[in-house]
XYZ file of C-alpha atoms in Angstrom:
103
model
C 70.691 -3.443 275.560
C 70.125 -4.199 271.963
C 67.062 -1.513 271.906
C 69.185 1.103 273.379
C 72.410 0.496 271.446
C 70.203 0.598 268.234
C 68.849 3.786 268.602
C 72.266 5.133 269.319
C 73.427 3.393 265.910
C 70.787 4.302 263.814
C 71.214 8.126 264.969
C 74.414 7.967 264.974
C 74.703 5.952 261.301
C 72.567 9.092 260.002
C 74.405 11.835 261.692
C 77.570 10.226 259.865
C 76.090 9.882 256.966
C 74.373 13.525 256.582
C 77.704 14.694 257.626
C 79.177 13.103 255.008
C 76.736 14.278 252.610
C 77.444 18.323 253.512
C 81.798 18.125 253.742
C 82.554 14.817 251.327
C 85.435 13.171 253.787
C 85.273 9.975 254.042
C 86.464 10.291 257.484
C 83.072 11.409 259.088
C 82.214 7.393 258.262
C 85.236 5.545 259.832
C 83.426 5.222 262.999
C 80.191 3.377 261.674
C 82.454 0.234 261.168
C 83.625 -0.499 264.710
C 79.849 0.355 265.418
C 79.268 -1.985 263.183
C 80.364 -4.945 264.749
C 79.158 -4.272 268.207
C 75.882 -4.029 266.675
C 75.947 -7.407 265.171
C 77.069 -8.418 268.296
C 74.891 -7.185 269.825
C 72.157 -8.663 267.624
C 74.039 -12.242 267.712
C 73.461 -11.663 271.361
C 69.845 -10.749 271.598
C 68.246 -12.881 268.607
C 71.036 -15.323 267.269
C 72.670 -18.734 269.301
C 75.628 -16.814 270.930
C 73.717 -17.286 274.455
C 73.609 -21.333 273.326
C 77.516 -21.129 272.480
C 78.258 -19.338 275.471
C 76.070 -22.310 277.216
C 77.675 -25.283 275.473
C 81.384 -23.653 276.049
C 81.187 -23.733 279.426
C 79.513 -27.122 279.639
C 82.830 -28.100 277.759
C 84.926 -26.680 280.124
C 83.197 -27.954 283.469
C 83.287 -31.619 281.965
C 86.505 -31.645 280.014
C 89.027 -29.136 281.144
C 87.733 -29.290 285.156
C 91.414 -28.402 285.946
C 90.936 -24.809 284.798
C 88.471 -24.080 287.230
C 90.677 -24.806 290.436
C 92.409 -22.014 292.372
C 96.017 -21.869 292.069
C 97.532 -22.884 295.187
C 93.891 -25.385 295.823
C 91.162 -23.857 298.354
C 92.716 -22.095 301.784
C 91.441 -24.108 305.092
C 89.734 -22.511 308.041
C 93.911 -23.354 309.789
C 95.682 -22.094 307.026
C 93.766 -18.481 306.754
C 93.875 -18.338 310.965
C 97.403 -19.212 310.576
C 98.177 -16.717 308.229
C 96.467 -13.892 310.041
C 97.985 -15.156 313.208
C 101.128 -14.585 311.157
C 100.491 -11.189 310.107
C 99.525 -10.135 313.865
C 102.899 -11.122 315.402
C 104.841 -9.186 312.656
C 102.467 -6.313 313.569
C 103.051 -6.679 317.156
C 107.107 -7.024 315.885
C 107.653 -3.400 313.745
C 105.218 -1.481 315.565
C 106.274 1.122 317.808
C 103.915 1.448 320.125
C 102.860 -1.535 321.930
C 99.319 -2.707 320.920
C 95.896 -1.940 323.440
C 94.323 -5.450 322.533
C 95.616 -8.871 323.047
């Protein structure tokens, strides 16, 4: 990603910059600095420790906030999912207006 995002920048950063050069507005440049930072993001990425932070975050997480990695309403049972769609079939069956072919 970083090889291909680099071209693009470097093309880009010249295109900017030679257009700059011909019409003088410094508005031909505004959009190198949001490129920018998702270059050096992208380098972070690629040859810096933000794959090691990323790493260590999550170990952090897993050991000391476990609690945010648990559904909502705790993990559905095999009874509770065949009792919902058991659920869902009789209200079918009840607003329909044609009786059903299966049963």
């Amino acid at each position: 990603m970083l090889n291909w995002f680099g071209t693009f920048y470097a093309v880009a950063s010249v295109g900017m910059l030679t257009g700059f050069r011909h019409t003088r507005k410094p508005g031909v440049l505004v959009p190198l600095l949001p490129l920018t930072f998702i270059f050096g993001y992208q380098v972070d990425m690629a040859y810096g420790n933000k794959l090691l932070r990323i790493k260590h975050e999550a170990e952090n997480i897993i050991k000391f906030e476990s609690e945010l990695l648990d559904l909502p309403m705790n993990l559905p049972t095999l009874s509770t999912i065949d009792m919902a769609r058991q659920v869902q079939h009789d209200r079918l069956l009840m607003h329909s207006a044609e009786p059903p072919l299966y049963y």
